[in-house]
Amino acid sequence: MDLRVSKIPKTATVELADDLLRWYDAHARDLPWRVAPGAGERADPYRVWLSEVMLQQTTVPTVKARFERFLKLWPRVADLAAASLDEVLKEWAGLGYYARARNLHAAARALATSHGGVFPDTVDGLVALPGVGPYTAAAIAAIAFNRRETVVDGNVERVVARLFAVTTPLPQAKGELRRLAATLTPTQRPGDYAQGMMDLGATVCTPRAPKCLLCPIRRACKAYAMNIAETLPRKIEKAAKPVRAGVAYWLESAEAKTGAAVVLLVRRPAQGLLGGMLALPSVGWDDGALPAKISQLKWRATDAVVRHTFTHFHLELKIVAAHVTKPIDVAGGQWIAISDLLDAGLPTLMKKAVREMLSNFPLLAGEG
Ligand code: SF4
């Protein structure tokens, strides 16, 4: 902890919250999961939950479009619980971090079976749901149930680091920033306050060139007074990501009845990277192994290489190809028509591989 960091006096925190709420009333972002600020209306916990889960690794513009689509398919938590996991994973395709979709589905089922489809209204009740951590629980409790909970995402961390001029670098400063943020949370309208802090970080107290002259809480901001806002929060430089190499297997065949060209996809193990998603068989970059039935085929190299970045590593995936005259029965495998591959709910990495093969390489039929 930075010992020079001091709390803001109680009366000043009340003023700060009032200033922020007035600003939020006038400048709140119009987002599809929200209700208008100050209207006294409660946000739907299902919408808040879904938006917070989607926003964990995905930008607001992407989430806006996908959120609406998701809600059209499953307007209530009971609808989501009734869907199959495969349907949910297919709809989640391209958003990444697929454990989020698996947990959403598991939590929807837990809500439907053990809670009568009704969300718990406390952090303790919410964190008991699959995949709901302290951040998401606090966001739902504050925004949907107006509980006095402190919601600290990356935007709020930045605002608080600057308000208190915290010079300890992230990630060490996280606990301290959470404690300091909690000292500011008001008893009145904590849900609107939480969203106001997030909006302030997203639109005014931005990582680069914060718009301090437009900031409603500038009077209380130590970093502004010290002219160090843009240098905060400090961060420890991350080590460069390693590069892993893998191989993906493009196996073509022809559908028995129609003769249509088909490609083998396999369902990945539920746990781990791209867990539960349909994908081309691949090895070398994770713990996966090639199904025994296809490992002995005569694979030939192609020039196709797909590059993709995961949280902890970069991946270079080379694609090899083969053709068999009849589809082989592979455990967990599905033969999908080539024309349907891009709509099969593949994760982004595998969509890139399919696009690469479709646009650069002739089909192998007839060569088998
Ligand atoms: Fe951020 Fe500037 Fe506002 Fe301080 S005054 S909270 S640095 S925008």
Coordinates of N, CA and C in Angstrom, one line a residue, residues 20 27 173 277 305 323 328 343 352 358-359:
L20 N -21.3 12.9 -8.7 CA -21.2 11.9 -9.7 C -22.6 11.5 -10.1
H27 N -25.6 12.2 -18.1 CA -24.7 11.7 -19.2 C -24.6 10.2 -19.2
A173 N -2.0 -3.3 -6.5 CA -2.8 -2.2 -5.9 C -4.3 -2.6 -5.9
M277 N -16.5 -26.5 -27.3 CA -16.8 -25.9 -28.7 C -16.5 -27.0 -29.7
V305 N -1.5 -21.2 -42.5 CA -1.1 -21.0 -41.1 C -2.0 -19.9 -40.5
H323 N -8.1 -36.5 -47.3 CA -9.4 -36.8 -47.9 C -9.7 -38.3 -47.7
I328 N -15.7 -41.1 -41.7 CA -15.3 -42.0 -40.7 C -16.0 -41.7 -39.4
D343 N -21.2 -21.3 -40.2 CA -22.4 -21.1 -39.4 C -22.5 -22.2 -38.3
K352 N -11.1 -18.8 -38.4 CA -10.0 -18.3 -39.2 C -9.4 -19.4 -40.0
L358 N -10.9 -22.3 -47.1 CA -11.9 -22.1 -48.1 C -11.4 -21.1 -49.2
S359 N -10.6 -20.1 -48.7 CA -10.2 -19.1 -49.7 C -8.9 -19.4 -50.4

